[in-house]
Short mmCIF file of C-alpha atoms and ligand atoms in Angstrom, two decimals:
data_model
loop_
_atom_site.label_atom_id
_atom_site.label_comp_id
_atom_site.label_asym_id
_atom_site.label_seq_id
_atom_site.Cartn_x
_atom_site.Cartn_y
_atom_site.Cartn_z
CA UNK A 93 -13.48 -282.86 -129.22
CA UNK A 94 -11.77 -279.60 -129.88
CA UNK A 95 -8.51 -280.91 -128.46
CA UNK A 96 -8.51 -283.73 -131.00
CA UNK A 97 -9.25 -281.35 -133.88
CA UNK A 98 -6.35 -279.13 -132.97
CA UNK A 99 -3.87 -281.96 -132.45
CA UNK A 100 -4.77 -283.35 -135.91
CA UNK A 101 -3.37 -280.28 -137.65
CA UNK A 102 0.02 -281.18 -139.03
CA UNK A 103 2.13 -279.18 -136.71
CA UNK A 104 5.87 -278.96 -137.16
CA UNK A 105 7.86 -280.99 -134.69
CA UNK A 106 8.54 -278.67 -131.75
CA UNK A 107 12.19 -277.80 -131.61
CA UNK A 108 13.85 -277.25 -128.24
CA UNK A 109 15.71 -274.04 -128.41
CA UNK A 110 17.56 -272.99 -125.28
CA UNK A 111 16.22 -269.72 -123.84
CA UNK A 112 18.74 -266.93 -123.37
CA UNK A 113 18.31 -267.11 -119.62
CA UNK A 114 19.91 -270.57 -119.65
CA UNK A 115 22.76 -269.43 -121.78
CA UNK A 116 23.73 -265.91 -120.63
CA UNK A 117 21.95 -265.81 -117.24
CA UNK A 118 19.10 -263.47 -118.07
CA UNK A 119 16.17 -263.09 -120.40
CA UNK A 120 16.27 -260.52 -123.22
CA UNK A 121 14.64 -257.33 -122.04
CA UNK A 122 15.04 -257.77 -118.30
CA UNK A 123 15.40 -254.52 -116.41
CA UNK A 124 19.02 -253.45 -115.89
CA UNK A 125 20.40 -256.22 -118.10
CA UNK A 126 21.96 -255.81 -121.50
CA UNK A 127 23.64 -258.54 -123.59
CA UNK A 128 27.04 -257.66 -125.14
CA UNK A 129 28.00 -258.76 -128.65
CA UNK A 130 29.95 -261.72 -127.37
CA UNK A 131 26.82 -262.94 -125.58
CA UNK A 132 24.54 -262.15 -128.62
CA UNK A 133 26.99 -264.13 -130.85
CA UNK A 134 27.03 -267.00 -128.38
CA UNK A 135 23.21 -267.13 -128.51
CA UNK A 136 23.17 -267.17 -132.30
CA UNK A 137 25.92 -269.88 -132.50
CA UNK A 138 24.07 -272.07 -129.90
CA UNK A 139 20.71 -271.69 -131.52
CA UNK A 140 22.24 -272.53 -134.98
CA UNK A 141 23.08 -275.96 -133.63
CA UNK A 142 19.50 -276.48 -132.35
CA UNK A 143 17.59 -275.55 -135.49
CA UNK A 144 17.47 -276.23 -139.18
CA UNK A 145 15.87 -272.88 -139.82
CA UNK A 146 18.98 -270.80 -139.42
CA UNK A 147 22.57 -270.55 -140.68
CA UNK A 148 24.93 -268.05 -139.06
CA UNK A 149 27.63 -266.66 -141.39
CA UNK A 150 30.37 -264.07 -140.92
CA UNK A 151 30.07 -261.24 -143.40
CA UNK A 152 33.57 -259.85 -142.54
CA UNK A 153 35.39 -258.36 -139.64
CA UNK A 154 34.79 -255.16 -137.66
CA UNK A 155 37.15 -252.27 -137.13
CA UNK A 156 38.30 -253.94 -133.88
CA UNK A 157 38.62 -257.35 -135.52
CA UNK A 158 35.44 -259.11 -134.37
CA UNK A 159 33.58 -261.31 -136.82
CA UNK A 160 30.38 -259.60 -137.90
CA UNK A 161 27.72 -262.35 -137.92
CA UNK A 162 24.56 -262.48 -139.99
CA UNK A 163 21.67 -264.88 -139.25
CA UNK A 164 19.92 -266.25 -142.32
CA UNK A 165 16.53 -267.48 -141.29
CA UNK A 166 14.08 -269.36 -143.52
CA UNK A 167 12.36 -272.78 -143.70
CA UNK A 168 14.61 -275.90 -143.82
CA UNK A 169 13.29 -276.47 -147.37
CA UNK A 170 14.27 -272.98 -148.50
CA UNK A 171 17.73 -273.43 -146.92
CA UNK A 172 18.30 -276.40 -149.34
CA UNK A 173 17.83 -273.95 -152.28
CA UNK A 174 19.30 -270.84 -150.67
CA UNK A 175 21.68 -269.98 -153.51
CA UNK A 176 18.95 -270.39 -156.02
CA UNK A 177 16.61 -267.92 -154.19
CA UNK A 178 19.54 -265.53 -153.72
CA UNK A 179 20.21 -265.59 -157.47
CA UNK A 180 16.52 -264.88 -158.18
CA UNK A 181 16.55 -261.92 -155.79
CA UNK A 182 19.65 -260.48 -157.48
CA UNK A 183 18.46 -261.14 -161.07
CA UNK A 184 15.22 -259.35 -160.46
CA UNK A 185 16.93 -256.42 -158.83
CA UNK A 186 19.32 -256.06 -161.71
CA UNK A 187 16.34 -256.17 -164.21
CA UNK A 188 17.15 -256.37 -167.87
CA UNK A 189 14.78 -259.34 -168.27
CA UNK A 190 11.54 -259.70 -170.20
CA UNK A 191 8.40 -259.17 -168.22
CA UNK A 192 7.52 -262.82 -168.70
CA UNK A 193 10.78 -263.94 -167.25
CA UNK A 194 10.41 -261.55 -164.41
CA UNK A 195 6.91 -262.84 -163.62
CA UNK A 196 8.17 -266.36 -163.65
CA UNK A 197 11.05 -265.67 -161.32
CA UNK A 198 8.85 -263.60 -159.03
CA UNK A 199 6.42 -266.54 -158.69
CA UNK A 200 9.27 -268.92 -157.85
CA UNK A 201 11.36 -266.70 -155.62
CA UNK A 202 11.19 -265.85 -151.93
CA UNK A 203 10.92 -262.33 -150.51
CA UNK A 204 14.21 -261.21 -148.92
CA UNK A 205 14.10 -258.99 -145.86
CA UNK A 206 17.03 -257.45 -143.91
CA UNK A 207 16.49 -256.33 -140.30
CA UNK A 208 19.40 -255.11 -138.29
CA UNK A 209 19.87 -254.00 -134.63
CA UNK A 210 22.52 -251.90 -132.88
CA UNK A 211 24.03 -249.58 -135.58
CA UNK A 212 23.94 -246.90 -132.90
CA UNK A 213 25.09 -248.88 -129.95
CA UNK A 214 23.69 -246.68 -127.18
CA UNK A 215 20.28 -247.15 -128.71
CA UNK A 216 20.09 -250.32 -126.68
CA UNK A 217 16.68 -251.72 -127.51
CA UNK A 218 17.72 -252.83 -131.00
CA UNK A 219 20.70 -255.18 -130.45
CA UNK A 220 18.51 -256.99 -127.87
CA UNK A 221 15.40 -257.09 -130.02
CA UNK A 222 17.49 -258.63 -132.76
CA UNK A 223 18.44 -261.49 -130.46
CA UNK A 224 14.81 -261.90 -129.36
CA UNK A 225 13.51 -261.83 -132.90
CA UNK A 226 16.03 -264.50 -133.93
CA UNK A 227 14.99 -266.63 -130.93
CA UNK A 228 11.30 -266.38 -131.83
CA UNK A 229 11.84 -267.09 -135.51
CA UNK A 230 13.72 -270.30 -134.73
CA UNK A 231 11.54 -271.52 -131.82
CA UNK A 232 7.93 -270.56 -132.53
CA UNK A 233 5.71 -273.01 -134.26
CA UNK A 234 2.46 -271.04 -134.77
CA UNK A 235 0.95 -270.83 -138.27
CA UNK A 236 2.01 -267.28 -138.85
CA UNK A 237 5.72 -268.00 -138.01
CA UNK A 238 5.66 -271.11 -140.32
CA UNK A 239 4.20 -268.95 -143.14
CA UNK A 240 6.92 -266.29 -142.66
CA UNK A 241 9.52 -269.06 -142.89
CA UNK A 242 8.08 -270.53 -146.09
CA UNK A 243 7.74 -267.16 -147.90
CA UNK A 244 10.56 -265.07 -146.62
CA UNK A 245 14.33 -265.28 -146.24
CA UNK A 246 15.23 -263.11 -143.27
CA UNK A 247 18.76 -261.65 -142.85
CA UNK A 248 19.66 -260.20 -139.46
CA UNK A 249 22.90 -258.63 -138.42
CA UNK A 250 24.33 -256.27 -135.87
CA UNK A 251 25.79 -253.36 -137.78
CA UNK A 252 28.14 -252.21 -134.98
CA UNK A 253 29.36 -255.25 -132.94
CA UNK A 254 32.23 -253.34 -131.34
CA UNK A 255 29.92 -250.59 -130.08
CA UNK A 256 27.39 -253.12 -128.67
CA UNK A 257 30.25 -254.82 -126.82
CA UNK A 258 31.61 -251.59 -125.37
CA UNK A 259 28.21 -250.15 -124.43
CA UNK A 260 26.86 -253.36 -122.75
CA UNK A 261 30.11 -253.87 -120.78
CA UNK A 262 30.22 -250.32 -119.67
CA UNK A 263 26.58 -250.38 -118.45
CA UNK A 264 26.87 -253.83 -116.78
CA UNK A 265 30.17 -253.15 -115.00
CA UNK A 266 28.37 -251.51 -111.98
CA UNK A 267 27.23 -254.07 -109.34
CA UNK A 268 24.50 -251.57 -108.01
CA UNK A 269 21.99 -251.55 -110.78
CA UNK A 270 20.89 -248.00 -109.95
CA UNK A 271 24.37 -246.79 -110.92
CA UNK A 272 24.21 -248.41 -114.37
CA UNK A 273 24.23 -245.76 -117.08
CA UNK A 274 25.33 -245.10 -120.65
CA UNK A 275 25.92 -241.39 -119.90
CA UNK A 276 29.55 -241.73 -118.86
CA UNK A 277 30.78 -243.84 -121.81
CA UNK A 278 34.47 -243.01 -122.07
CA UNK A 279 34.98 -243.05 -125.86
CA UNK A 280 33.07 -243.26 -129.13
CA UNK A 281 31.06 -246.41 -129.69
CA UNK A 282 32.75 -247.02 -132.98
CA UNK A 283 36.50 -247.04 -133.00
CA UNK A 284 36.77 -244.35 -135.70
CA UNK A 285 33.43 -242.71 -136.36
CA UNK A 286 31.11 -243.14 -133.40
CA UNK A 287 27.58 -242.19 -134.29
CA UNK A 288 28.65 -241.23 -137.83
CA UNK A 289 28.76 -244.87 -138.76
CA UNK A 290 25.39 -244.04 -140.23
CA UNK A 291 26.91 -241.44 -142.55
CA UNK A 292 29.24 -243.97 -144.33
CA UNK A 293 26.93 -245.89 -146.66
CA UNK A 294 27.95 -244.10 -149.89
CA UNK A 295 31.73 -243.86 -149.15
CA UNK A 296 32.28 -247.09 -147.20
CA UNK A 297 35.39 -246.11 -145.30
CA UNK A 298 34.44 -248.52 -142.41
CA UNK A 299 34.75 -252.27 -142.67
CA UNK A 300 31.21 -252.81 -141.21
CA UNK A 301 29.64 -250.59 -143.87
CA UNK A 302 31.54 -252.47 -146.66
CA UNK A 303 30.40 -255.90 -145.14
CA UNK A 304 26.78 -254.77 -144.96
CA UNK A 305 26.78 -253.15 -148.40
CA UNK A 306 28.06 -256.33 -149.89
CA UNK A 307 25.05 -258.15 -148.52
CA UNK A 308 22.60 -255.40 -149.29
CA UNK A 309 23.67 -254.36 -152.77
CA UNK A 310 25.67 -257.22 -154.31
CA UNK A 311 25.07 -260.66 -152.71
CA UNK A 312 21.27 -260.50 -151.75
CA UNK A 313 19.63 -257.20 -152.68
CA UNK A 314 16.71 -257.53 -150.29
CA UNK A 315 13.45 -256.06 -151.41
CA UNK A 316 12.83 -254.67 -147.88
CA UNK A 317 15.44 -253.33 -145.50
CA UNK A 318 14.58 -252.33 -141.88
CA UNK A 319 17.13 -250.22 -140.11
CA UNK A 320 16.36 -249.71 -136.39
CA UNK A 321 17.08 -246.76 -134.22
CA UNK A 322 16.07 -244.73 -131.09
CA UNK A 323 14.39 -242.67 -129.85
CA UNK A 324 10.68 -242.01 -130.39
CA UNK A 325 9.13 -238.53 -130.35
CA UNK A 326 8.20 -237.39 -126.81
CA UNK A 327 4.86 -238.75 -125.71
CA UNK A 328 4.98 -241.65 -128.14
CA UNK A 329 6.59 -245.08 -128.18
CA UNK A 330 7.91 -245.41 -131.69
CA UNK A 331 8.26 -243.55 -134.96
CA UNK A 332 7.47 -245.68 -137.98
CA UNK A 333 7.31 -244.49 -141.63
CA UNK A 334 5.72 -243.09 -143.83
CA UNK A 335 8.00 -240.05 -143.77
CA UNK A 336 7.09 -236.46 -144.09
CA UNK A 337 7.11 -234.67 -147.46
CA UNK A 338 8.85 -233.67 -149.64
CA UNK A 339 9.94 -237.09 -150.59
CA UNK A 340 13.13 -237.45 -152.66
CA UNK A 341 11.81 -237.09 -156.20
CA UNK A 342 14.92 -238.66 -157.80
CA UNK A 343 13.68 -242.07 -156.57
CA UNK A 344 11.27 -244.33 -158.48
CA UNK A 345 7.74 -243.43 -157.27
CA UNK A 346 7.29 -247.05 -156.05
CA UNK A 347 9.87 -246.22 -153.30
CA UNK A 348 7.65 -243.77 -151.41
CA UNK A 349 4.60 -245.82 -152.21
CA UNK A 350 6.32 -249.01 -150.95
CA UNK A 351 7.43 -247.28 -147.85
CA UNK A 352 3.79 -246.17 -147.20
CA UNK A 353 2.46 -249.69 -147.70
CA UNK A 354 4.89 -251.41 -145.40
CA UNK A 355 4.89 -248.57 -142.86
CA UNK A 356 1.14 -248.62 -142.66
CA UNK A 357 1.21 -252.46 -142.20
CA UNK A 358 3.45 -251.86 -139.18
CA UNK A 359 1.19 -249.21 -137.61
CA UNK A 360 -1.86 -251.30 -138.44
CA UNK A 361 -0.45 -254.33 -136.56
CA UNK A 362 0.28 -252.28 -133.41
CA UNK A 363 -3.04 -250.46 -133.45
CA UNK A 364 -5.07 -253.63 -134.03
CA UNK A 365 -3.42 -255.11 -130.90
CA UNK A 366 -4.14 -252.01 -128.87
CA UNK A 367 -0.46 -251.08 -128.71
CA UNK A 368 -0.65 -247.29 -128.78
CA UNK A 369 2.02 -244.66 -129.30
CA UNK A 370 3.09 -245.21 -132.89
CA UNK A 371 3.68 -242.05 -134.87
CA UNK A 372 4.52 -241.12 -138.42
CA UNK A 373 5.10 -238.22 -140.87
CA UNK A 374 4.84 -234.88 -139.10
CA UNK A 375 5.63 -236.42 -135.70
CA UNK A 376 9.37 -236.35 -136.50
CA UNK A 377 11.82 -234.76 -138.93
CA UNK A 378 12.84 -238.06 -140.56
CA UNK A 379 12.78 -237.99 -144.37
CA UNK A 380 14.07 -239.72 -147.52
CA UNK A 381 16.72 -237.09 -148.25
CA UNK A 382 20.04 -237.85 -146.53
CA UNK A 383 21.89 -240.03 -148.95
CA UNK A 384 24.68 -241.44 -146.89
CA UNK A 385 22.69 -243.30 -144.29
CA UNK A 386 22.33 -247.04 -144.09
CA UNK A 387 18.62 -246.88 -144.82
CA UNK A 388 18.61 -244.06 -147.32
CA UNK A 389 21.36 -245.65 -149.48
CA UNK A 390 18.95 -248.54 -150.21
CA UNK A 391 16.56 -246.20 -152.09
CA UNK A 392 19.20 -245.86 -154.84
CA UNK A 393 19.07 -249.70 -155.17
CA UNK A 394 15.17 -249.65 -155.47
CA UNK A 395 14.75 -251.24 -152.05
CA UNK A 396 12.10 -250.36 -149.53
CA UNK A 397 14.12 -248.88 -146.70
CA UNK A 398 12.44 -248.53 -143.31
CA UNK A 399 13.46 -246.62 -140.26
CA UNK A 400 12.03 -247.06 -136.79
CA UNK A 401 12.90 -244.99 -133.77
CA UNK A 402 11.76 -246.47 -130.43
CA UNK A 403 12.05 -245.39 -126.81
CA UNK A 404 13.34 -247.47 -124.00
CA UNK A 405 16.42 -249.07 -122.38
CA UNK A 406 17.46 -251.42 -119.63
CA UNK A 407 16.91 -248.69 -117.00
CA UNK A 408 13.16 -248.16 -116.67
CA UNK A 409 12.02 -244.78 -118.06
CA UNK A 410 8.75 -242.98 -118.49
CA UNK A 411 6.41 -241.84 -121.26
CA UNK A 412 5.71 -238.19 -120.48
CA UNK A 413 2.34 -236.51 -120.81
CA UNK A 414 2.46 -234.33 -124.01
CA UNK A 415 -0.75 -232.49 -124.75
CA UNK A 416 -0.86 -232.74 -128.51
CA UNK A 417 0.12 -236.49 -128.51
CA UNK A 418 -3.08 -237.17 -126.53
CA UNK A 419 -5.35 -236.08 -129.50
CA UNK A 420 -5.52 -238.83 -132.18
CA UNK A 421 -4.56 -237.66 -135.59
CA UNK A 422 -3.72 -239.31 -138.93
CA UNK A 423 -0.09 -239.16 -137.84
CA UNK A 424 -0.49 -240.69 -134.33
CA UNK A 425 -3.71 -242.69 -134.53
CA UNK A 426 -3.72 -244.34 -131.12
CA UNK A 427 -2.34 -242.19 -128.28
CA UNK A 428 -0.74 -243.92 -125.29
CA UNK A 429 -1.18 -243.09 -121.58
CA UNK A 430 1.81 -241.65 -119.71
CA UNK A 431 3.39 -244.49 -117.69
CA UNK A 432 6.58 -246.05 -116.51
CA UNK A 433 8.13 -247.82 -119.46
CA UNK A 434 10.20 -251.04 -119.13
CA UNK A 435 12.79 -252.49 -121.52
CA UNK A 436 10.72 -255.59 -122.29
CA UNK A 437 7.86 -253.45 -123.52
CA UNK A 438 10.13 -251.89 -126.14
CA UNK A 439 11.37 -255.33 -127.10
CA UNK A 440 7.76 -256.52 -127.50
CA UNK A 441 6.91 -253.45 -129.66
CA UNK A 442 9.94 -254.26 -131.91
CA UNK A 443 8.90 -257.84 -132.31
CA UNK A 444 5.38 -256.85 -133.38
CA UNK A 445 6.76 -254.23 -135.82
CA UNK A 446 9.18 -256.69 -137.33
CA UNK A 447 6.58 -259.38 -137.59
CA UNK A 448 4.45 -256.80 -139.48
CA UNK A 449 7.29 -256.48 -141.93
CA UNK A 450 7.50 -260.30 -142.20
CA UNK A 451 3.81 -260.54 -142.67
CA UNK A 452 3.84 -257.90 -145.42
CA UNK A 453 6.75 -259.66 -147.14
CA UNK A 454 5.02 -263.00 -146.88
CA UNK A 455 1.61 -261.88 -148.24
CA UNK A 456 3.14 -259.77 -150.91
CA UNK A 457 6.12 -261.91 -151.80
CA UNK A 458 5.57 -262.13 -155.54
CA UNK A 459 4.62 -258.49 -155.88
CA UNK A 460 7.66 -257.30 -153.94
CA UNK A 461 9.94 -259.34 -156.22
CA UNK A 462 8.23 -258.15 -159.38
CA UNK A 463 8.19 -254.52 -158.24
CA UNK A 464 11.98 -254.34 -157.73
CA UNK A 465 12.37 -255.71 -161.19
CA UNK A 466 9.92 -252.97 -162.46
CA UNK A 467 11.88 -250.20 -160.75
CA UNK A 468 15.19 -251.53 -162.22
CA UNK A 469 13.58 -251.85 -165.65
CA UNK A 470 12.28 -248.32 -165.56
CA UNK A 471 15.73 -247.02 -164.52
CA UNK A 472 17.26 -248.84 -167.46
CA UNK A 473 14.59 -247.46 -169.74
CA UNK A 474 15.20 -243.87 -168.53
CA UNK A 475 18.85 -244.33 -169.47
CA UNK A 476 17.95 -245.44 -172.95
CA UNK A 477 16.01 -242.30 -173.98
CA UNK A 478 15.53 -238.67 -172.92
CA UNK A 479 14.04 -238.24 -169.46
CA UNK A 480 13.51 -235.43 -167.02
CA UNK A 481 13.43 -235.16 -163.25
CA UNK A 482 11.10 -232.40 -162.07
CA UNK A 483 12.62 -230.37 -159.26
CA UNK A 484 11.35 -227.29 -157.41
CA UNK A 485 13.59 -225.09 -159.57
CA UNK A 486 11.89 -226.44 -162.76
CA UNK A 487 8.43 -225.72 -161.21
CA UNK A 488 9.65 -222.14 -160.55
CA UNK A 489 10.76 -221.93 -164.21
CA UNK A 490 7.36 -223.13 -165.20
CA UNK A 491 5.40 -220.55 -163.25
CA UNK A 492 7.81 -217.87 -164.39
CA UNK A 493 7.30 -218.87 -168.06
CA UNK A 494 3.53 -218.80 -167.48
CA UNK A 495 3.62 -215.26 -166.11
CA UNK A 496 5.81 -214.14 -169.06
CA UNK A 497 3.36 -215.72 -171.51
CA UNK A 498 0.44 -213.99 -169.85
CA UNK A 499 2.06 -210.55 -169.92
CA UNK A 500 1.28 -208.77 -166.69
CA UNK A 501 -1.89 -210.71 -166.12
CA UNK A 502 -1.75 -213.36 -163.33
CA UNK A 503 -1.56 -216.81 -165.04
CA UNK A 504 -4.62 -217.93 -163.09
CA UNK A 505 -6.96 -215.99 -165.38
CA UNK A 506 -6.61 -218.56 -168.03
CA UNK A 507 -8.73 -221.30 -166.64
CA UNK A 508 -8.87 -223.76 -163.80
CA UNK A 509 -8.61 -227.47 -163.04
CA UNK A 510 -12.26 -228.38 -162.43
CA UNK A 511 -14.09 -230.22 -159.75
CA UNK A 512 -11.79 -230.22 -156.77
CA UNK A 513 -13.35 -227.23 -154.96
CA UNK A 514 -16.86 -228.63 -155.22
CA UNK A 515 -18.50 -225.32 -155.98
CA UNK A 516 -17.99 -221.93 -154.40
CA UNK A 517 -17.43 -219.87 -157.50
CA UNK A 518 -14.09 -218.09 -157.79
CA UNK A 519 -10.93 -219.68 -156.53
CA UNK A 520 -9.73 -216.77 -154.32
CA UNK A 521 -9.79 -218.38 -150.91
CA UNK A 522 -10.20 -221.98 -151.89
CA UNK A 523 -7.04 -223.98 -151.19
CA UNK A 524 -8.09 -226.65 -153.63
CA UNK A 525 -8.31 -224.19 -156.53
CA UNK A 526 -5.23 -224.49 -158.64
CA UNK A 527 -5.03 -222.27 -161.75
CA UNK A 528 -4.09 -224.13 -164.90
CA UNK A 529 -1.17 -223.03 -167.06
CA UNK A 530 -1.01 -223.14 -170.88
CA UNK A 531 -0.45 -226.83 -171.74
CA UNK A 532 2.33 -226.14 -174.25
CA UNK A 533 4.53 -225.01 -171.38
CA UNK A 534 4.86 -228.65 -170.32
CA UNK A 535 7.00 -229.54 -173.41
CA UNK A 536 8.68 -226.18 -173.49
CA UNK A 537 9.82 -225.98 -169.87
CA UNK A 538 9.52 -229.34 -168.15
CA UNK A 539 10.83 -231.22 -171.19
CA UNK A 540 13.41 -228.55 -172.15
CA UNK A 541 16.34 -230.55 -173.77
CA UNK A 542 18.81 -228.33 -171.84
CA UNK A 543 17.57 -230.02 -168.57
CA UNK A 544 17.56 -233.65 -169.62
CA UNK A 545 18.75 -236.12 -167.01
CA UNK A 546 22.19 -237.56 -167.72
CA UNK A 547 22.19 -241.03 -169.31
CA UNK A 548 25.64 -241.87 -168.22
CA UNK A 549 28.94 -240.41 -166.98
CA UNK A 550 32.21 -240.63 -168.82
CA UNK A 551 35.22 -241.05 -166.51
CA UNK A 552 38.30 -240.33 -168.63
CA UNK A 553 41.44 -242.41 -168.31
CA UNK A 554 43.37 -239.37 -169.38
CA UNK A 555 43.55 -237.59 -165.99
CA UNK A 556 46.26 -236.76 -163.36
CA UNK A 557 45.00 -239.14 -160.59
CA UNK A 558 43.64 -242.11 -162.29
CA UNK A 559 44.06 -244.50 -159.36
CA UNK A 560 41.62 -242.32 -157.42
CA UNK A 561 39.17 -242.35 -160.32
CA UNK A 562 39.39 -246.18 -160.18
CA UNK A 563 38.77 -246.11 -156.41
CA UNK A 564 35.76 -243.87 -156.97
CA UNK A 565 34.27 -246.26 -159.55
CA UNK A 566 34.76 -249.11 -157.17
CA UNK A 567 32.94 -247.34 -154.43
CA UNK A 568 30.07 -246.72 -156.86
CA UNK A 569 30.07 -250.40 -157.80
ZN1 ZN B 692 20.30 -244.04 -134.34
#
């Protein structure tokens, strides 16, 4: 009998995890209900006592003095060797190992993934989806969840606890649910910087940024980091990478490629489940250029930093009808019908998107670990010999040099890169026709010694304000 067959599979003992409704009086994603940070912390603390899959640690205090909690979620077996897996993750990110050693450690290690929720506190889907994701990861016993737990160590934290407390309390203070709103919030949702808490990741003036950066860049160095925001482009549900061009060419090329891979896995999961309304690239202005953000700072540490921007909130809203978003394109492959949109639908989207990240990390565990080593190793190599970063200015220099070399003749007269146009004779109107330049200009212009990348920076002790120089070095560290 089919029933006997299924019950014979060695299923993990079901763990009884108390649902949020029994602890805080409502389910995550209920209309007109938002859990504050005190409630989210209470959920995490309670669930920690009911599972051997999760440890909850404080990573430091917030600007208003609250403990900033981080959930560490993985299988009970992995928890027993947590420090060992953490060391592997850090060692590979630091590189400086032989390839053989790196392969061995990648094989042994576990993928480390960071997912947060609630950096911008009025973007109210994310702190709640964090609680829901934690709940599902500690309570579900399906094969996929068990595989995630075996292969991946998941770190989840609320980046702005004070803001989530303020915003939820302000919204929930009205008895009449139709009066509940975030519009009238009386002050910034971070004590000092409000929304600019996402501009602090390279200067670390705020305690929360310091706490997070210690986890992200010193203690754990996750291979994937997912920073969650709102809102999605009009007529869609969620923006998910890849990002539009130009990508930031100072990064290792495995950064944009890695973002494409994981981003596409996220889109694919939604599309395959018929969950329309995901959009990428040209659908939004997001890019890899702003250096001070929580996500973008990770690129300088060779981490795959993901951004999502979803619609929704506790007060039901609507997806409007936007003409161009109804025509499927490569950048929004599955259009969605205009409709009333509820909080729980956004939570469900976030869970699928986060499970897509977990699935990618699980299936590509060893490759992710080895790739962060590879990026680190290439960075060390670049510092050990001459190297050049090609920028738009250097390309301008190249075409200028080509014109000069050709006298007054257009450089295109010298030849062409074959094949791409597929016939059609001259290149005049063919957008795939690119005139080739004299090859020797590569060395002369793009490898001009005057434009070498720096190999290091010397900070002299002999300067007027040395204490500030030390502070600067410590921020860089
Ligand atoms: Zn945001």
